[in-house]
Tab-separated table of C-alpha atoms and ligand atoms in Angstrom:
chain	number	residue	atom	x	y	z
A	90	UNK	CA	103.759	106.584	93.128
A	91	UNK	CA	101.327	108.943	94.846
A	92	UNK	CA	97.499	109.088	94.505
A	93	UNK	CA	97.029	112.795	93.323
A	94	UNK	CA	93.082	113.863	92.805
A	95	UNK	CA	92.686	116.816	91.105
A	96	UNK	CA	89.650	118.332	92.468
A	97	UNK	CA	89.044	120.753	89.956
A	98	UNK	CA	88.955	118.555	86.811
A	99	UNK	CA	86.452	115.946	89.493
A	100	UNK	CA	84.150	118.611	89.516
A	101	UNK	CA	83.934	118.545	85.554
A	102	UNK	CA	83.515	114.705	85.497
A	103	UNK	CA	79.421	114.334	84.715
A	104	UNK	CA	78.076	112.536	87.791
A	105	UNK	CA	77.072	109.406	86.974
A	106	UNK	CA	80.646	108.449	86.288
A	107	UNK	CA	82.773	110.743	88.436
A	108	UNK	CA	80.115	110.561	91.376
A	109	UNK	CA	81.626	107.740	93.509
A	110	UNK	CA	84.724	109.526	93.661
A	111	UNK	CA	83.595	112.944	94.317
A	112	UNK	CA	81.763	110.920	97.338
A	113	UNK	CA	84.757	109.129	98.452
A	114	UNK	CA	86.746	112.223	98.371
A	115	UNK	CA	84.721	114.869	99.895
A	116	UNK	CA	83.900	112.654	102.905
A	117	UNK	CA	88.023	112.366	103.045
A	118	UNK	CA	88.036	116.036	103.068
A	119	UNK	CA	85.549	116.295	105.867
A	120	UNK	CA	87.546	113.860	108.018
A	121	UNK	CA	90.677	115.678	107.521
A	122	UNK	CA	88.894	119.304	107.857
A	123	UNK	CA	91.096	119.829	105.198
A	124	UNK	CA	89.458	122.264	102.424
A	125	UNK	CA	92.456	123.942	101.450
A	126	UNK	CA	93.502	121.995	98.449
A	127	UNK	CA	92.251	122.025	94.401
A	128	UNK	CA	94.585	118.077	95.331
A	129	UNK	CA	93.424	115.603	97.347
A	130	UNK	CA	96.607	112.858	97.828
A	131	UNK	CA	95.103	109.522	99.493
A	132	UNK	CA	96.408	106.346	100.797
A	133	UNK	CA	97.521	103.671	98.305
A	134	UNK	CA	94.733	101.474	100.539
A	135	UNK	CA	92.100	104.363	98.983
A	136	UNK	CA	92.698	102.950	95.300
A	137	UNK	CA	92.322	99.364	96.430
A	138	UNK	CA	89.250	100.817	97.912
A	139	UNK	CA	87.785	102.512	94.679
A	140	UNK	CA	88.240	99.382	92.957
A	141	UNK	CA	85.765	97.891	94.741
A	142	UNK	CA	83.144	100.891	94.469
A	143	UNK	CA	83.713	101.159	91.147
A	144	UNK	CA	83.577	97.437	90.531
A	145	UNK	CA	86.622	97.507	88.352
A	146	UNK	CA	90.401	95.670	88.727
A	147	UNK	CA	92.522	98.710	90.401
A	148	UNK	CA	94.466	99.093	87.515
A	149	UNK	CA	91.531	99.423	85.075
A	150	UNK	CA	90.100	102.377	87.703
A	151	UNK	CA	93.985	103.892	87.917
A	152	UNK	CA	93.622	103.900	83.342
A	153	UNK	CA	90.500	105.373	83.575
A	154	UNK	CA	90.778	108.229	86.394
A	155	UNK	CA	94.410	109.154	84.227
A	156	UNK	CA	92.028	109.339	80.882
A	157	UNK	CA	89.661	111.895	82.864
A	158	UNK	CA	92.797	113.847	83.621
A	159	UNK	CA	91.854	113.570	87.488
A	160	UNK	CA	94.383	111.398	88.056
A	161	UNK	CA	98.482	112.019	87.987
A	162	UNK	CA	100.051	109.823	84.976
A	163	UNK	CA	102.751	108.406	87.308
A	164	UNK	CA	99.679	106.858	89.211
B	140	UNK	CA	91.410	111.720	119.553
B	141	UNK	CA	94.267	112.551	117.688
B	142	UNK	CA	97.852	111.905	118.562
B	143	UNK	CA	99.501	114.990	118.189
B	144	UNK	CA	103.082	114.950	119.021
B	145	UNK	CA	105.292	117.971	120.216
B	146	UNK	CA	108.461	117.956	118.342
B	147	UNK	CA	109.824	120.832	120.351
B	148	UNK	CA	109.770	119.535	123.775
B	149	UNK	CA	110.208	115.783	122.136
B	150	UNK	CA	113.830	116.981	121.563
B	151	UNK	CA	114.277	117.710	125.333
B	152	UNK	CA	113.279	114.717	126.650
B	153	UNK	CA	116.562	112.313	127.341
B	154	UNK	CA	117.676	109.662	124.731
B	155	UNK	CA	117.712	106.892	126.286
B	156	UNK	CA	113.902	107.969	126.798
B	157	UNK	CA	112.892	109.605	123.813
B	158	UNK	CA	115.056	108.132	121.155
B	159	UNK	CA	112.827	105.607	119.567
B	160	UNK	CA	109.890	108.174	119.368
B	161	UNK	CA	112.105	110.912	118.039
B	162	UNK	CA	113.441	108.478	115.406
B	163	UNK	CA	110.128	106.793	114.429
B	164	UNK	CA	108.840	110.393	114.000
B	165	UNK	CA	111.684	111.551	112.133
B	166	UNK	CA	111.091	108.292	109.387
B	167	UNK	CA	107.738	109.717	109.056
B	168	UNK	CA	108.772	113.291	108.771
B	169	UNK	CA	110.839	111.732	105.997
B	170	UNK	CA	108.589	109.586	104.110
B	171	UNK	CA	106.236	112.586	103.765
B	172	UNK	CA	108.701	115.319	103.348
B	173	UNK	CA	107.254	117.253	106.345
B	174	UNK	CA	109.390	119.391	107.963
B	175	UNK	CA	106.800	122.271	108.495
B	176	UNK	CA	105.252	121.466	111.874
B	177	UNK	CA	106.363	122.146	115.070
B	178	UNK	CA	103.567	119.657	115.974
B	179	UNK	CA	103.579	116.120	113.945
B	180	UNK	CA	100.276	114.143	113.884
B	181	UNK	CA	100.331	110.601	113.118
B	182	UNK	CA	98.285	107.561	112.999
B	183	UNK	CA	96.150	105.755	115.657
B	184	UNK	CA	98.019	102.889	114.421
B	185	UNK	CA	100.886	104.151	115.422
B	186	UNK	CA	100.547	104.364	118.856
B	187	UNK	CA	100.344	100.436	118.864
B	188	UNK	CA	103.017	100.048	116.709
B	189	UNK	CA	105.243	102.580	119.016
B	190	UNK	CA	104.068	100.415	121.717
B	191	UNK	CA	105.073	97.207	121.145
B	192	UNK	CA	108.776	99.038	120.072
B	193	UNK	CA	108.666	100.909	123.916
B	194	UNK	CA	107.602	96.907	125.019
B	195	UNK	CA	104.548	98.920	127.135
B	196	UNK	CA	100.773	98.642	126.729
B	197	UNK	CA	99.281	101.662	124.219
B	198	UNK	CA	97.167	102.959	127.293
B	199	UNK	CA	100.843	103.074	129.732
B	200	UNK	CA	102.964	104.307	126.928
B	201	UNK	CA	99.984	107.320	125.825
B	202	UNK	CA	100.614	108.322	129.831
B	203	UNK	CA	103.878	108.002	129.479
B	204	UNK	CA	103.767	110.482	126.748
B	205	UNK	CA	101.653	112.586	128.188
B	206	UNK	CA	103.667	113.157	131.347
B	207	UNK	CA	106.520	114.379	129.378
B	208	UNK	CA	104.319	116.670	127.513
B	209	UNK	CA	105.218	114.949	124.007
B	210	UNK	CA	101.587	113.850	123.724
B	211	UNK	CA	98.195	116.189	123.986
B	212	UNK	CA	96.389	115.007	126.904
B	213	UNK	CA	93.214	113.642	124.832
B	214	UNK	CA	95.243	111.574	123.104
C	85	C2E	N1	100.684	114.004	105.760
C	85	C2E	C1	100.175	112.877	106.284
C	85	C2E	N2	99.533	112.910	107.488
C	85	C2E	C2	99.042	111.758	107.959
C	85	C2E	C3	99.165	110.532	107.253
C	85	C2E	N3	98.546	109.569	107.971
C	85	C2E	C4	98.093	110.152	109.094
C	85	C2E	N4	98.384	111.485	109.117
C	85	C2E	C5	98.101	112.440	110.211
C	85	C2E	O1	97.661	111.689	111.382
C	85	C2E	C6	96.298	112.077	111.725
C	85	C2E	C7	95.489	110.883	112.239
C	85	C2E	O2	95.404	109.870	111.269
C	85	C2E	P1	94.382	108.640	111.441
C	85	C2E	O3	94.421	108.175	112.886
C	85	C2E	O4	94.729	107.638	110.390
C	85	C2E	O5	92.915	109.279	111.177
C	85	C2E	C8	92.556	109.799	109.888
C	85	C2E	C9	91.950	108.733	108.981
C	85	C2E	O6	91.134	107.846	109.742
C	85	C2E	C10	91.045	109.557	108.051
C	85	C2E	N5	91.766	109.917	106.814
C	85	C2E	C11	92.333	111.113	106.513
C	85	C2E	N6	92.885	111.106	105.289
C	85	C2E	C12	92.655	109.876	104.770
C	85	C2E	C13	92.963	109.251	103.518
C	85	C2E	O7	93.578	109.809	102.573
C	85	C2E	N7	92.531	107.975	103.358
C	85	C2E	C14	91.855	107.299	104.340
C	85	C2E	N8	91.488	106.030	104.077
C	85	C2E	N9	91.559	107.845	105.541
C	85	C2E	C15	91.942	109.119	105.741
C	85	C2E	O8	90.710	110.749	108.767
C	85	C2E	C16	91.404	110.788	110.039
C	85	C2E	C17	91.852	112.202	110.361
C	85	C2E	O9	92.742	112.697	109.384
C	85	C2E	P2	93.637	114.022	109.634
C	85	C2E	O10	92.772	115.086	110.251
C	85	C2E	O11	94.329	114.374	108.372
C	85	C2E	O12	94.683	113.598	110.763
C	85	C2E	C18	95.737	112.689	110.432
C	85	C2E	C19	96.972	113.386	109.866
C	85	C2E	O13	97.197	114.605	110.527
C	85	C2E	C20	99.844	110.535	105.987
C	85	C2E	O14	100.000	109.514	105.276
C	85	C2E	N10	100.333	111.726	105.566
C	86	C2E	N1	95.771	120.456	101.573
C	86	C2E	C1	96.344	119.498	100.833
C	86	C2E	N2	97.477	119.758	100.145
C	86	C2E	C2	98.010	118.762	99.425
C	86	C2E	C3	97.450	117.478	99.388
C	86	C2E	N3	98.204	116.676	98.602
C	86	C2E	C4	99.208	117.440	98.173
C	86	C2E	N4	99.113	118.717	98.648
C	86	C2E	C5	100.043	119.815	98.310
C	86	C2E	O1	101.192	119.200	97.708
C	86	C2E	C6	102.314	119.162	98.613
C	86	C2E	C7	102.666	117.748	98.963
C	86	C2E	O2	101.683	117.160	99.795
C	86	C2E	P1	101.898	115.798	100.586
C	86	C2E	O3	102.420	114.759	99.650
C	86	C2E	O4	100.625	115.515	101.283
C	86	C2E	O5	103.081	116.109	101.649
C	86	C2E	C8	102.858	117.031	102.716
C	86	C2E	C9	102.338	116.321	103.967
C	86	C2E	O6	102.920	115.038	104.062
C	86	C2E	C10	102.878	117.165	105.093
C	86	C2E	N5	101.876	118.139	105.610
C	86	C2E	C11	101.804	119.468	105.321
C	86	C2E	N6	100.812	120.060	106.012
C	86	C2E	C12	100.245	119.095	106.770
C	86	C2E	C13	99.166	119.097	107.737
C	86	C2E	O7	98.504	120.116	108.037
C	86	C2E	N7	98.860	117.913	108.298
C	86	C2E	C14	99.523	116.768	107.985
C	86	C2E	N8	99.131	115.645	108.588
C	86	C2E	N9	100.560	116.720	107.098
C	86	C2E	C15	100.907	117.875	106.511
C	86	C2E	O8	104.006	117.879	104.585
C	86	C2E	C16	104.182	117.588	103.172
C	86	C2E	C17	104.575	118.868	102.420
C	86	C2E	O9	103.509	119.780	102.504
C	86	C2E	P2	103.451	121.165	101.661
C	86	C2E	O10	104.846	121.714	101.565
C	86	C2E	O11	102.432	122.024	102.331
C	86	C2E	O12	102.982	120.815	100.163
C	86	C2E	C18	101.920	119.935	99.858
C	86	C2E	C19	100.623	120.639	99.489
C	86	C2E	O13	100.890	121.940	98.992
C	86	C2E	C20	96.234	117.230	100.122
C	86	C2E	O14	95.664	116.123	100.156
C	86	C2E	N10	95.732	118.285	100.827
C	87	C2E	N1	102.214	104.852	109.622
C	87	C2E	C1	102.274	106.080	109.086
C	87	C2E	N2	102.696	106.238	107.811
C	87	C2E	C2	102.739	107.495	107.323
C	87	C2E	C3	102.358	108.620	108.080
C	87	C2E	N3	102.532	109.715	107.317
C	87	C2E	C4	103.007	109.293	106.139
C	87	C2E	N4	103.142	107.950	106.117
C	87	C2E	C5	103.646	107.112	104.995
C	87	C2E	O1	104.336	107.939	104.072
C	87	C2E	C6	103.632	107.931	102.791
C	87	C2E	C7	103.658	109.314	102.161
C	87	C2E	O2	103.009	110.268	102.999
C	87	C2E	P1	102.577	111.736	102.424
C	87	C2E	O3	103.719	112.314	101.646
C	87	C2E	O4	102.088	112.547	103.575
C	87	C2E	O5	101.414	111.434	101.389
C	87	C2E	C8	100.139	110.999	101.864
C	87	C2E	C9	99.220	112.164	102.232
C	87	C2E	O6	99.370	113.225	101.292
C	87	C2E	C10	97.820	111.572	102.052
C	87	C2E	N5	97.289	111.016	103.320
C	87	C2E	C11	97.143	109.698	103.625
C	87	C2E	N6	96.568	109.545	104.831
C	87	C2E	C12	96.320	110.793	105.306
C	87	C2E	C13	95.714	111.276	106.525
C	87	C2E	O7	95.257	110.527	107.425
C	87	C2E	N7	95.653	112.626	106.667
C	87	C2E	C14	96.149	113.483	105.719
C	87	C2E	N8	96.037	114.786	105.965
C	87	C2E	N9	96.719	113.051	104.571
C	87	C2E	C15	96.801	111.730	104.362
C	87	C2E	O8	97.958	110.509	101.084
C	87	C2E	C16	99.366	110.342	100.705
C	87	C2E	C17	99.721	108.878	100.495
C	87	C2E	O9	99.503	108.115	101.665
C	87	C2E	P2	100.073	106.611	101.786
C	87	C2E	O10	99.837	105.898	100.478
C	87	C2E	O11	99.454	106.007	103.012
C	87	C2E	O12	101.678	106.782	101.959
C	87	C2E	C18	102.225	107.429	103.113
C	87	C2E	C19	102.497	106.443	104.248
C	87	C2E	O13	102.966	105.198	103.711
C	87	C2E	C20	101.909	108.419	109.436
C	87	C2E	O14	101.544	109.334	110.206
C	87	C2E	N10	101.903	107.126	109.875
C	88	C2E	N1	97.979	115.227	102.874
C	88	C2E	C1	97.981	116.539	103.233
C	88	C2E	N2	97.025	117.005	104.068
C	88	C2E	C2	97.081	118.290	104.389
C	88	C2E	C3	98.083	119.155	103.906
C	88	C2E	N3	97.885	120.384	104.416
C	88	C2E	C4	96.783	120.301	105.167
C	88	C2E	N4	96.271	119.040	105.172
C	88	C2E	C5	95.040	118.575	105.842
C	88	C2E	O1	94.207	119.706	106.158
C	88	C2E	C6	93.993	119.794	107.580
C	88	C2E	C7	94.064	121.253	108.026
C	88	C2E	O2	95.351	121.769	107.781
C	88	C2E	P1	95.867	123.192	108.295
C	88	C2E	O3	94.728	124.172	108.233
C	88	C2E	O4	97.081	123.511	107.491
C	88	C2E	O5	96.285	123.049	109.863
C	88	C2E	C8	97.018	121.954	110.385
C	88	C2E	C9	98.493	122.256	110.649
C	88	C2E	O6	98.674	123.655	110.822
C	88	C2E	C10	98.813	121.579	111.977
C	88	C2E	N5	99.314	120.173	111.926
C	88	C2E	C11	98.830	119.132	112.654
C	88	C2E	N6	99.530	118.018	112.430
C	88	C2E	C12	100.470	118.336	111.512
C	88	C2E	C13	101.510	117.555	110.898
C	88	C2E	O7	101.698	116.341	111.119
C	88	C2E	N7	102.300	118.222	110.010
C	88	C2E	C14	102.109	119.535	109.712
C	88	C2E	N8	102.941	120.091	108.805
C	88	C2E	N9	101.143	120.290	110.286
C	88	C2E	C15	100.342	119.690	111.189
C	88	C2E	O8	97.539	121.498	112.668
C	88	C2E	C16	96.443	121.639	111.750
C	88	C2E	C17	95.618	120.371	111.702
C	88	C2E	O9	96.342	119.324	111.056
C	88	C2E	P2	95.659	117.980	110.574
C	88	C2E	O10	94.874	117.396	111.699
C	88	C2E	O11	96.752	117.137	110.002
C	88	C2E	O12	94.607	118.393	109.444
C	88	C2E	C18	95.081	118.945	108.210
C	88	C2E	C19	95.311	117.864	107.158
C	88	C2E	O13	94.343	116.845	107.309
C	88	C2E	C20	99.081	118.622	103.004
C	88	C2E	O14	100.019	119.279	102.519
C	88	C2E	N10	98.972	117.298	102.699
């Protein structure tokens, strides 16, 4: 089950609730140099991660992301 | 300093020598469905992890590399 951010629906996410991510990801991007994508795929570790920012139960952050539509389903 | 492995000449190195390399490399090439690259790039972690299978320090088994011209020399 991969970890598919869609950039472009991120970007429509207001910030206050989409912020941490957009964070999380662009400073992903910069390690990378990768700038390519409108997807960002990121380690299975990243979620665990997120949780944490977020302050949520991984699963609860995995629902919520899918609800934005930033997130694949199969997530 | 990335690990950057040359799948070309990684072929032409003997067996005996290269096979664990060229068969952890091809399980990653798998896993990721990445059969692009001339050129595979792969974790810092995995240069400890390919150590301990050569039975070799990181630091002898990145000159090791190196002098067969599998590994880029800022590795
Ligand atoms: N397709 C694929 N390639 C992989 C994977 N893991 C490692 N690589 C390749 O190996 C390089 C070095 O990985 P690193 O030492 O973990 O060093 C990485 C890592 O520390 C960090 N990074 C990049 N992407 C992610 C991510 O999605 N999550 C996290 N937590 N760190 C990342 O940035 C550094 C540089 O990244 P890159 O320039 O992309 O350079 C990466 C990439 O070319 C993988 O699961 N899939
Ligand atoms: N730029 C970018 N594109 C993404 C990302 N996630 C998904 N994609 C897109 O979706 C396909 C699958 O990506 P993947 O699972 O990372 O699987 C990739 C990845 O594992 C590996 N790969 C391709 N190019 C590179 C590269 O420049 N560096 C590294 N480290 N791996 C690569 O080969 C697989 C197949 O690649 P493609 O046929 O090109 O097809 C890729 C690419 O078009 C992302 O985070 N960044
Ligand atoms: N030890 C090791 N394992 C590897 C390597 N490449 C791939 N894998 C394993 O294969 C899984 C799928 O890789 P992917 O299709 O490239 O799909 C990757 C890739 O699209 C992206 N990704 C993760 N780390 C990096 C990175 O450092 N650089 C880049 N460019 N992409 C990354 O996130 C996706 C999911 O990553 P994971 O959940 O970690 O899941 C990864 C990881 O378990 C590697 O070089 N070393
Ligand atoms: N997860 C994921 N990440 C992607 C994908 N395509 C590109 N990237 C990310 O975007 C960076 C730049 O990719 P590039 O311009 O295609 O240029 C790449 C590519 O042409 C080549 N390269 C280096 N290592 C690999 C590798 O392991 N596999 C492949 N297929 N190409 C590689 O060298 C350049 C630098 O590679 P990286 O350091 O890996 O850095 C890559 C990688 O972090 C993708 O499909 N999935």
């Amino acid at each position: 089950a991969q970890i598919i951010i869609d950039l472009a629906q991120l970007d429509r996410i207001p910030p206050d609730k989409g912020g941490p991510l957009a964070r999380y990801a662009a400073a992903i991007q910069t390690q990378r140099g990768d700038y390519n994508g409108r997807v960002l795929s990121i380690r299975a570790d990243d979620l665990r991660t997120l949780a944490v920012i977020y302050d949520q139960p991984p699963g609860a952050l995995a629902e919520e992301l899918i609800s934005w539509g930033v997130l694949n389903p199969e997530a």
